[in-house]
Short mmCIF file of C-alpha atoms and ligand atoms in Angstrom, two decimals:
data_model
loop_
_atom_site.label_atom_id
_atom_site.label_comp_id
_atom_site.label_asym_id
_atom_site.label_seq_id
_atom_site.Cartn_x
_atom_site.Cartn_y
_atom_site.Cartn_z
CA MET I 8 -174.59 120.71 57.43
CA ASP I 9 -171.73 118.21 57.79
CA PRO I 10 -169.93 118.22 61.15
CA LEU I 11 -166.56 119.99 61.32
CA ASN I 12 -163.69 117.46 61.21
CA ILE I 13 -161.25 117.86 64.07
CA ALA I 14 -157.72 116.54 64.56
CA LEU I 15 -156.96 116.74 68.28
CA LEU I 16 -153.28 116.69 69.28
CA GLY I 17 -152.87 116.21 73.03
CA SER I 18 -156.21 114.42 73.49
CA THR I 19 -155.32 112.83 76.84
CA GLY I 20 -154.45 116.13 78.56
CA SER I 21 -156.59 118.69 80.32
CA ILE I 22 -157.41 120.74 77.19
CA GLY I 23 -157.71 117.58 75.10
CA ARG I 24 -160.24 115.96 77.42
CA GLN I 25 -162.27 119.18 77.63
CA THR I 26 -162.26 119.41 73.82
CA LEU I 27 -163.68 115.88 73.70
CA ASP I 28 -166.35 116.92 76.26
CA ILE I 29 -167.56 119.50 73.76
CA VAL I 30 -167.50 117.06 70.84
CA ARG I 31 -169.40 114.55 73.01
CA THR I 32 -172.20 117.06 73.70
CA MET I 33 -172.31 118.36 70.10
CA PRO I 34 -171.93 115.37 67.75
CA HIS I 35 -173.95 117.12 65.02
CA TYR I 36 -171.43 119.93 64.87
CA PHE I 37 -168.07 118.26 65.47
CA LYS I 38 -166.44 114.97 64.50
CA VAL I 39 -163.01 113.73 65.63
CA VAL I 40 -160.95 112.38 62.71
CA ALA I 41 -157.59 112.04 64.47
CA LEU I 42 -156.35 111.75 68.06
CA ALA I 43 -152.77 112.13 69.32
CA ALA I 44 -151.44 111.50 72.82
CA GLY I 45 -148.10 111.28 74.58
CA VAL I 46 -147.74 108.20 76.79
CA ASN I 47 -151.23 107.65 78.22
CA THR I 48 -152.14 104.79 75.88
CA LYS I 49 -154.88 103.49 78.19
CA LEU I 50 -156.91 106.71 77.91
CA LEU I 51 -156.08 107.05 74.21
CA THR I 52 -157.44 103.54 73.59
CA ASP I 53 -160.69 104.46 75.38
CA GLN I 54 -160.94 107.69 73.37
CA ILE I 55 -160.40 105.80 70.10
CA ALA I 56 -163.17 103.35 71.05
CA GLU I 57 -165.56 106.21 71.83
CA PHE I 58 -164.82 108.70 69.04
CA LYS I 59 -163.76 106.29 66.26
CA PRO I 60 -161.14 108.50 64.56
CA ASP I 61 -159.48 107.46 61.30
CA TYR I 62 -156.00 108.14 62.67
CA TYR I 63 -154.11 108.01 65.95
CA TYR I 64 -150.64 108.86 67.24
CA HIS I 65 -148.88 108.31 70.54
CA ASP I 66 -145.36 108.75 71.83
CA ALA I 67 -145.21 105.64 74.05
CA LYS I 68 -143.38 103.29 71.62
CA VAL I 69 -145.80 100.42 72.35
CA SER I 70 -148.58 98.95 70.24
CA LEU I 71 -152.26 99.51 71.03
CA PRO I 72 -153.68 95.96 71.30
CA ASP I 73 -157.35 97.03 71.42
CA LYS I 74 -157.21 99.51 68.56
CA PRO I 75 -159.79 98.97 65.77
CA ALA I 76 -158.29 97.85 62.44
CA ASP I 77 -159.67 100.85 60.55
CA CYS I 78 -157.83 103.38 62.77
CA SER I 79 -154.34 103.94 61.33
CA TYR I 80 -151.15 105.27 62.89
CA LEU I 81 -150.03 108.67 61.59
CA PRO I 82 -146.89 110.59 62.64
CA LEU I 83 -147.69 113.69 64.69
CA GLU I 84 -146.58 116.24 62.10
CA GLU I 85 -148.60 114.52 59.36
CA MET I 86 -151.62 114.58 61.64
CA ALA I 87 -151.06 118.31 62.18
CA ALA I 88 -151.35 118.77 58.41
CA LEU I 89 -154.17 116.24 57.83
CA PRO I 90 -156.03 117.26 54.63
CA GLN I 91 -159.47 116.12 55.84
CA ALA I 92 -159.21 118.02 59.16
CA ASP I 93 -161.11 121.33 59.09
CA ARG I 94 -159.54 122.38 62.39
CA ILE I 95 -156.42 121.22 64.18
CA VAL I 96 -156.65 121.55 67.97
CA LEU I 97 -153.08 121.84 69.22
CA ALA I 98 -153.19 120.91 72.91
CA VAL I 99 -149.82 119.15 73.28
CA SER I 100 -147.95 120.62 76.25
CA GLY I 101 -144.56 122.34 76.14
CA MET I 102 -142.08 122.70 73.32
CA ALA I 103 -143.28 119.41 71.80
CA GLY I 104 -145.99 121.60 70.25
CA LEU I 105 -143.61 123.56 68.02
CA LYS I 106 -143.04 121.11 65.14
CA PRO I 107 -146.74 120.20 64.81
CA LEU I 108 -147.70 123.90 64.76
CA LEU I 109 -145.21 124.65 62.00
CA ALA I 110 -146.46 121.61 60.05
CA SER I 111 -150.08 122.81 60.38
CA LEU I 112 -149.19 126.30 59.19
CA ARG I 113 -147.16 125.02 56.23
CA ALA I 114 -150.26 123.03 55.21
CA GLY I 115 -152.44 126.15 55.45
CA LYS I 116 -154.62 124.76 58.25
CA ILE I 117 -156.86 126.50 60.77
CA VAL I 118 -155.24 125.84 64.15
CA CYS I 119 -157.08 126.18 67.46
CA LEU I 120 -153.97 126.93 69.49
CA ALA I 121 -153.79 126.01 73.17
CA ASN I 122 -150.04 125.30 73.17
CA LYS I 123 -148.38 128.61 74.00
CA GLU I 124 -144.71 127.52 74.05
CA SER I 125 -144.71 127.10 70.25
CA ILE I 126 -145.72 130.66 69.43
CA VAL I 127 -143.58 132.03 72.28
CA THR I 128 -140.40 130.41 70.94
CA ALA I 129 -141.02 130.93 67.24
CA GLY I 130 -143.47 133.84 66.95
CA ALA I 131 -141.89 135.46 63.89
CA ILE I 132 -141.66 132.14 62.01
CA VAL I 133 -145.22 131.25 63.03
CA ASN I 134 -146.64 134.55 61.76
CA HIS I 135 -144.65 134.36 58.53
CA LEU I 136 -145.80 130.78 57.81
CA ALA I 137 -149.41 131.67 58.60
CA GLU I 138 -149.28 134.59 56.19
CA VAL I 139 -147.58 132.90 53.24
CA ASN I 140 -149.68 129.73 53.51
CA ASN I 141 -152.99 131.45 54.24
CA ALA I 142 -153.21 129.52 57.52
CA ARG I 143 -155.00 130.85 60.57
CA ILE I 144 -154.49 130.66 64.34
CA LEU I 145 -157.56 130.81 66.59
CA PRO I 146 -156.52 131.32 70.23
CA VAL I 147 -157.65 128.85 72.88
CA ASP I 148 -155.75 130.28 75.86
CA SER I 149 -158.57 131.97 77.81
CA GLU I 150 -156.90 135.40 78.02
CA HIS I 151 -156.13 135.47 74.31
CA SER I 152 -159.57 134.20 73.40
CA ALA I 153 -160.97 137.07 75.47
CA ILE I 154 -158.80 139.66 73.68
CA TRP I 155 -159.65 138.16 70.31
CA GLN I 156 -163.37 138.40 71.10
CA CYS I 157 -162.98 142.02 72.27
CA LEU I 158 -161.05 142.98 69.13
CA HIS I 159 -163.66 141.84 66.61
CA ALA I 160 -164.27 144.60 64.07
CA GLU I 161 -162.07 147.22 65.74
CA SER I 162 -158.58 145.83 66.04
CA GLU I 163 -157.05 149.08 64.69
CA GLN I 164 -158.43 151.28 67.49
CA VAL I 165 -156.62 149.63 70.41
CA SER I 166 -154.27 151.41 72.80
CA ARG I 167 -153.59 148.62 75.33
CA ILE I 168 -154.17 144.98 76.12
CA ILE I 169 -154.66 144.14 79.78
CA LEU I 170 -154.07 140.48 80.59
CA THR I 171 -155.67 139.26 83.79
CA ALA I 172 -153.83 136.79 86.03
CA SER I 173 -155.32 134.78 88.87
CA GLY I 174 -152.08 135.31 90.82
CA GLY I 175 -151.92 131.58 91.47
CA PRO I 176 -152.11 129.84 94.86
CA PHE I 177 -149.30 131.90 96.47
CA ARG I 178 -150.50 135.42 95.70
CA GLN I 179 -150.59 136.38 99.37
CA CYS I 180 -147.55 134.42 100.60
CA SER I 181 -144.37 135.84 102.11
CA ALA I 182 -140.98 135.19 100.49
CA THR I 183 -140.17 132.69 103.28
CA GLU I 184 -143.40 130.79 102.74
CA LEU I 185 -142.77 130.72 98.99
CA ALA I 186 -139.35 129.12 99.42
CA ALA I 187 -140.95 126.22 101.33
CA VAL I 188 -143.71 125.45 98.80
CA THR I 189 -144.10 121.75 97.94
CA PRO I 190 -145.06 120.29 94.53
CA GLN I 191 -148.40 119.25 95.97
CA GLN I 192 -149.19 122.83 97.08
CA ALA I 193 -148.03 124.28 93.76
CA LEU I 194 -150.19 121.84 91.80
CA ALA I 195 -153.37 123.03 93.58
CA HIS I 196 -154.51 126.01 91.50
CA PRO I 197 -157.29 128.06 93.11
CA SER I 198 -159.44 128.69 90.01
CA TRP I 199 -158.32 126.58 87.02
CA SER I 200 -157.92 122.82 86.61
CA MET I 201 -154.97 122.34 84.22
CA GLY I 202 -152.07 120.04 83.33
CA PRO I 203 -149.05 119.99 85.69
CA LYS I 204 -146.64 122.15 83.65
CA VAL I 205 -149.00 125.08 83.11
CA THR I 206 -150.17 124.83 86.75
CA ILE I 207 -146.61 125.28 88.04
CA ASP I 208 -146.07 128.08 85.51
CA SER I 209 -149.16 129.77 86.96
CA ALA I 210 -147.81 129.40 90.49
CA THR I 211 -144.49 131.09 89.56
CA MET I 212 -146.37 133.52 87.26
CA LEU I 213 -143.97 132.64 84.46
CA ASN I 214 -147.14 131.57 82.66
CA LYS I 215 -148.26 135.20 82.51
CA GLY I 216 -144.93 136.16 80.96
CA LEU I 217 -145.45 133.49 78.28
CA GLU I 218 -148.91 134.91 77.72
CA VAL I 219 -147.55 138.46 77.26
CA ILE I 220 -145.22 137.13 74.54
CA GLU I 221 -148.09 135.11 73.05
CA ALA I 222 -150.29 138.25 72.94
CA HIS I 223 -147.47 140.21 71.31
CA TRP I 224 -147.28 137.72 68.43
CA LEU I 225 -150.99 136.94 68.11
CA PHE I 226 -152.21 140.54 68.07
CA GLY I 227 -149.12 142.45 66.86
CA MET I 228 -149.17 144.52 70.04
CA PRO I 229 -145.88 146.14 71.22
CA PHE I 230 -144.69 144.77 74.56
CA GLU I 231 -144.98 148.16 76.25
CA ASN I 232 -148.72 148.22 75.48
CA ILE I 233 -149.43 144.90 77.21
CA LYS I 234 -150.16 145.16 80.91
CA VAL I 235 -150.79 142.42 83.48
CA ILE I 236 -153.18 142.82 86.39
CA VAL I 237 -154.06 140.29 89.08
CA HIS I 238 -157.73 139.27 89.21
CA PRO I 239 -158.06 136.33 91.64
CA GLN I 240 -161.62 135.33 90.70
CA SER I 241 -160.63 134.59 87.05
CA ILE I 242 -164.03 135.79 85.82
CA VAL I 243 -162.74 138.67 83.66
CA HIS I 244 -160.52 136.81 81.20
CA SER I 245 -158.82 139.90 79.79
CA ILE I 246 -159.48 143.48 78.79
CA VAL I 247 -158.84 145.67 75.75
CA GLU I 248 -158.48 149.43 76.11
CA PHE I 249 -159.43 151.49 73.06
CA LEU I 250 -158.08 154.84 71.87
CA ASP I 251 -160.99 156.79 73.38
CA GLY I 252 -160.35 155.36 76.86
CA SER I 253 -163.20 152.82 76.71
CA PHE I 254 -162.62 149.22 77.73
CA LYS I 255 -164.09 145.91 76.58
CA ALA I 256 -163.72 142.74 78.61
CA GLN I 257 -164.89 139.16 78.17
CA LEU I 258 -166.32 137.34 81.19
CA SER I 259 -167.41 133.81 82.03
CA VAL I 260 -167.08 131.21 84.76
CA PRO I 261 -163.45 130.00 84.66
CA ASP I 262 -163.91 126.91 82.52
CA MET I 263 -161.67 126.21 79.53
CA ARG I 264 -164.55 124.71 77.59
CA PHE I 265 -165.71 128.28 76.81
CA PRO I 266 -162.61 129.33 74.83
CA ILE I 267 -162.20 125.83 73.34
CA GLN I 268 -165.77 125.81 72.07
CA TYR I 269 -165.47 129.34 70.71
CA ALA I 270 -162.36 128.42 68.71
CA LEU I 271 -164.22 125.38 67.34
CA SER I 272 -167.46 127.22 66.48
CA PHE I 273 -165.89 130.49 65.23
CA PRO I 274 -167.19 132.61 63.54
CA GLY I 275 -170.45 131.44 65.12
CA ARG I 276 -171.43 130.64 68.68
CA LEU I 277 -173.28 127.54 69.82
CA PRO I 278 -175.57 127.03 72.83
CA ASN I 279 -174.16 124.50 75.30
CA ARG I 280 -176.22 123.72 78.40
CA GLU I 281 -173.31 121.78 79.90
CA LEU I 282 -171.31 124.97 80.46
CA PRO I 283 -171.69 126.69 83.86
CA GLN I 284 -173.40 130.09 83.67
CA LEU I 285 -172.44 133.22 85.60
CA ASP I 286 -174.90 134.17 88.31
CA TRP I 287 -174.78 137.98 88.08
CA GLU I 288 -176.70 138.45 91.33
CA GLU I 289 -173.97 136.54 93.18
CA LEU I 290 -171.17 138.38 91.41
CA ASN I 291 -170.46 141.06 93.98
CA ASN I 292 -166.73 140.80 94.39
CA LEU I 293 -164.64 141.33 91.28
CA HIS I 294 -161.25 142.26 92.62
CA PHE I 295 -158.13 143.61 90.87
CA GLU I 296 -154.65 144.27 92.26
CA LYS I 297 -151.04 144.87 91.22
CA VAL I 298 -148.63 142.04 90.46
CA ARG I 299 -146.12 141.49 93.29
CA HIS I 300 -143.03 141.48 91.10
CA ASP I 301 -140.77 141.14 94.16
CA LEU I 302 -142.36 137.76 94.91
CA PHE I 303 -142.87 136.64 91.29
CA PRO I 304 -139.77 137.71 89.30
CA ALA I 305 -140.49 135.06 86.65
CA LEU I 306 -143.06 137.32 84.97
CA ARG I 307 -140.55 140.09 84.17
CA LEU I 308 -137.84 137.56 83.37
CA ALA I 309 -140.08 135.99 80.73
CA VAL I 310 -141.23 139.30 79.24
CA ASN I 311 -137.61 140.49 79.00
CA ALA I 312 -136.70 137.27 77.16
CA GLY I 313 -139.58 138.03 74.78
CA ILE I 314 -138.38 141.59 74.24
CA LYS I 315 -134.80 140.43 73.60
CA GLY I 316 -136.17 137.89 71.12
CA LYS I 317 -133.74 135.84 68.98
CA THR I 318 -133.32 132.45 70.66
CA TYR I 319 -133.92 133.74 74.21
CA PRO I 320 -137.59 132.64 74.29
CA ALA I 321 -136.55 129.09 73.31
CA VAL I 322 -134.07 129.06 76.20
CA LEU I 323 -136.75 130.45 78.52
CA CYS I 324 -139.22 127.68 77.63
CA ALA I 325 -136.72 124.80 77.61
CA ALA I 326 -135.07 125.86 80.91
CA ASP I 327 -138.53 126.23 82.44
CA GLU I 328 -139.56 122.70 81.38
CA VAL I 329 -136.40 121.19 82.86
CA ALA I 330 -136.65 123.23 86.08
CA ILE I 331 -140.30 122.25 86.56
CA SER I 332 -139.46 118.55 86.10
CA LEU I 333 -136.72 118.88 88.71
CA PHE I 334 -139.09 120.63 91.11
CA LEU I 335 -141.84 118.03 90.64
CA ALA I 336 -139.25 115.28 91.22
CA GLY I 337 -138.33 116.91 94.54
CA LYS I 338 -134.78 117.76 93.40
CA ILE I 339 -135.01 121.56 93.68
CA GLY I 340 -137.12 124.03 95.63
CA PHE I 341 -139.95 126.14 94.23
CA THR I 342 -137.97 129.38 94.13
CA ASP I 343 -135.04 127.59 92.44
CA ILE I 344 -137.15 127.29 89.28
CA VAL I 345 -136.79 130.95 88.40
CA GLY I 346 -133.12 130.99 89.49
CA LEU I 347 -132.26 128.20 87.05
CA ILE I 348 -134.10 129.86 84.17
CA GLU I 349 -132.37 133.15 84.94
CA GLY I 350 -129.00 131.38 84.94
CA ALA I 351 -129.63 129.68 81.58
CA LEU I 352 -130.77 132.96 80.00
CA ALA I 353 -127.71 134.79 81.36
CA ASN I 354 -125.31 132.17 79.96
CA HIS I 355 -126.94 131.98 76.53
CA SER I 356 -125.21 133.26 73.38
CA PRO I 357 -128.17 133.89 71.09
CA SER I 358 -128.29 133.08 67.41
CA SER I 359 -128.59 136.13 65.19
CA GLU I 360 -130.59 133.98 62.71
CA PRO I 361 -133.35 132.51 64.88
CA ASP I 362 -134.65 130.07 62.27
CA GLU I 363 -136.16 126.69 63.17
CA ALA I 364 -132.77 124.96 63.34
CA ALA I 365 -131.34 127.65 65.65
CA ILE I 366 -134.39 127.38 67.91
CA MET I 367 -133.95 123.61 68.20
CA THR I 368 -130.23 124.03 68.92
CA ALA I 369 -130.97 126.65 71.60
CA GLU I 370 -133.61 124.38 73.13
CA ALA I 371 -131.19 121.44 73.38
CA TRP I 372 -128.47 123.71 74.80
CA ALA I 373 -130.82 125.16 77.42
CA ARG I 374 -131.91 121.71 78.62
CA GLU I 375 -128.26 120.68 79.17
CA GLU I 376 -127.35 124.02 80.70
CA THR I 377 -130.26 123.96 83.16
CA LEU I 378 -129.38 120.44 84.28
CA SER I 379 -125.76 121.47 84.69
CA LEU I 380 -126.72 124.57 86.72
CA ALA I 381 -128.99 122.43 88.91
CA GLY I 382 -126.14 119.94 89.41
CA LYS I 383 -123.77 122.71 90.55
CA LYS I 384 -126.42 123.99 92.91
CA GLY I 385 -127.04 120.55 94.42
N1 LIG A 3 -155.06 123.29 80.83
C1 LIG A 3 -155.43 124.54 80.67
O1 LIG A 3 -156.40 125.00 81.27
C2 LIG A 3 -154.67 125.42 79.70
C3 LIG A 3 -155.10 126.73 79.55
C4 LIG A 3 -154.45 127.53 78.61
C5 LIG A 3 -153.40 127.04 77.86
N2 LIG A 3 -152.99 125.77 78.06
C6 LIG A 3 -151.87 125.26 77.27
O2 LIG A 3 -152.30 124.13 76.52
C7 LIG A 3 -151.25 123.18 76.43
C8 LIG A 3 -151.73 121.86 77.02
O3 LIG A 3 -152.00 122.07 78.40
P1 LIG A 3 -152.71 120.94 79.29
O4 LIG A 3 -152.96 121.58 80.59
O5 LIG A 3 -153.81 120.31 78.54
O6 LIG A 3 -151.49 119.91 79.44
P2 LIG A 3 -151.53 118.39 79.93
O7 LIG A 3 -152.76 118.12 80.72
O8 LIG A 3 -150.23 118.10 80.53
O9 LIG A 3 -151.69 117.60 78.55
C9 LIG A 3 -150.66 117.60 77.59
C10 LIG A 3 -151.05 116.72 76.43
O10 LIG A 3 -149.94 116.68 75.53
C11 LIG A 3 -149.60 115.31 75.29
N3 LIG A 3 -148.17 115.26 75.00
C12 LIG A 3 -147.13 115.63 75.76
N4 LIG A 3 -145.96 115.44 75.12
C13 LIG A 3 -146.29 114.91 73.90
C14 LIG A 3 -145.53 114.49 72.78
N5 LIG A 3 -144.19 114.54 72.77
N6 LIG A 3 -146.21 114.02 71.69
C15 LIG A 3 -147.55 113.96 71.69
N7 LIG A 3 -148.31 114.34 72.72
C16 LIG A 3 -147.68 114.82 73.81
C17 LIG A 3 -149.98 114.60 76.59
O11 LIG A 3 -150.08 113.21 76.39
P3 LIG A 3 -150.00 112.14 77.61
O12 LIG A 3 -150.74 112.70 78.75
O13 LIG A 3 -150.67 110.94 76.97
O14 LIG A 3 -148.55 111.89 77.88
C18 LIG A 3 -151.32 115.28 76.84
O15 LIG A 3 -152.29 114.73 75.97
C19 LIG A 3 -150.05 123.78 77.18
O16 LIG A 3 -149.20 124.43 76.28
C20 LIG A 3 -150.69 124.80 78.12
O17 LIG A 3 -149.85 125.88 78.42
C21 LIG A 3 -153.61 124.95 78.95
#
């Protein structure tokens, strides 16, 4: 059997590097045909030398002096639609993932989707394009991979989806302690090793709000039937409740290589000795608790933006990206992140036609608005 050809967008990031770990251990099953990065051209050059793709892309506006002659530059959206790619892994962070996702779907590709901002901002467009072009989205986000695995063969019998959340590093903090959190503290996630933006989103719990919206679009589940519960060990990746009151959950050690590999190997599963195994005899403390909405208002703020729809989710994601950059640059405090997003959402006049152009316009507006709100605050 020929290996599956993979185009990996976001190869230098956390998900991208873990995807390459899997390819490295399973060269008979997977081959990289294209690699795309943002600005980390040093790592991209090393990856090109190791995996020998036919195509590369980066966003750094410099040439790659050590690139082999037979590896050609390809614009990101063309790479997302690459005819010879059997699977597109979309692991670009933030709203930069939207255009490549739409390009993949228009080309009828199978997309292993890690980037959540794209489906959050344009869920209706994404589902429409997938349907009319016979494209397919395979979730990579661990919670959605878990739900997807639990739903196999009985997706009609579901009453509720229960998303688990680690609660982040500040789950047990007081409001005063939260206000004093530094970027360094917020970047230290207790159970997952991830890129900076999603790590801060986990610390504010806005990430879980994005995941509720993502689950709504991926599984067609009404918002009121999606619940979030805190599970600090991150062993149970999510739970599905069926009509008869039974539950199914998917469990593993918290390691993103599990859901990445499953999206690559679907509909099969492959043995991988590199992945850490659960020791059931040591597993004596699976703990669940309520979300502290008083401390983490970003979760409800995000879900409400999802419920309101139109261009509100685009404003949510763009304001969040700007606010996180300001926080990481030391210009605002941790609890200001949610305040700025709330301000941008409150000031937004949504488009009644949330097509791609309206989403881009709302995104640009929200970036300006968030900076302006931060300026007034400072
Ligand atoms: N990490 C996780 O465990 C995890 C889990 C679930 C879902 N996700 C989602 O997966 C996505 C990626 O997360 P991550 O943690 O891997 O992020 P990350 O470590 O920050 O990596 C982001 C990747 O995107 C690239 N990139 C950024 N802007 C780009 C642009 N304009 N054009 C092309 N490439 C660009 C970066 O390139 P450079 O580094 O070269 O600039 C990097 O390769 C996010 O949407 C996140 O929410 C992540």
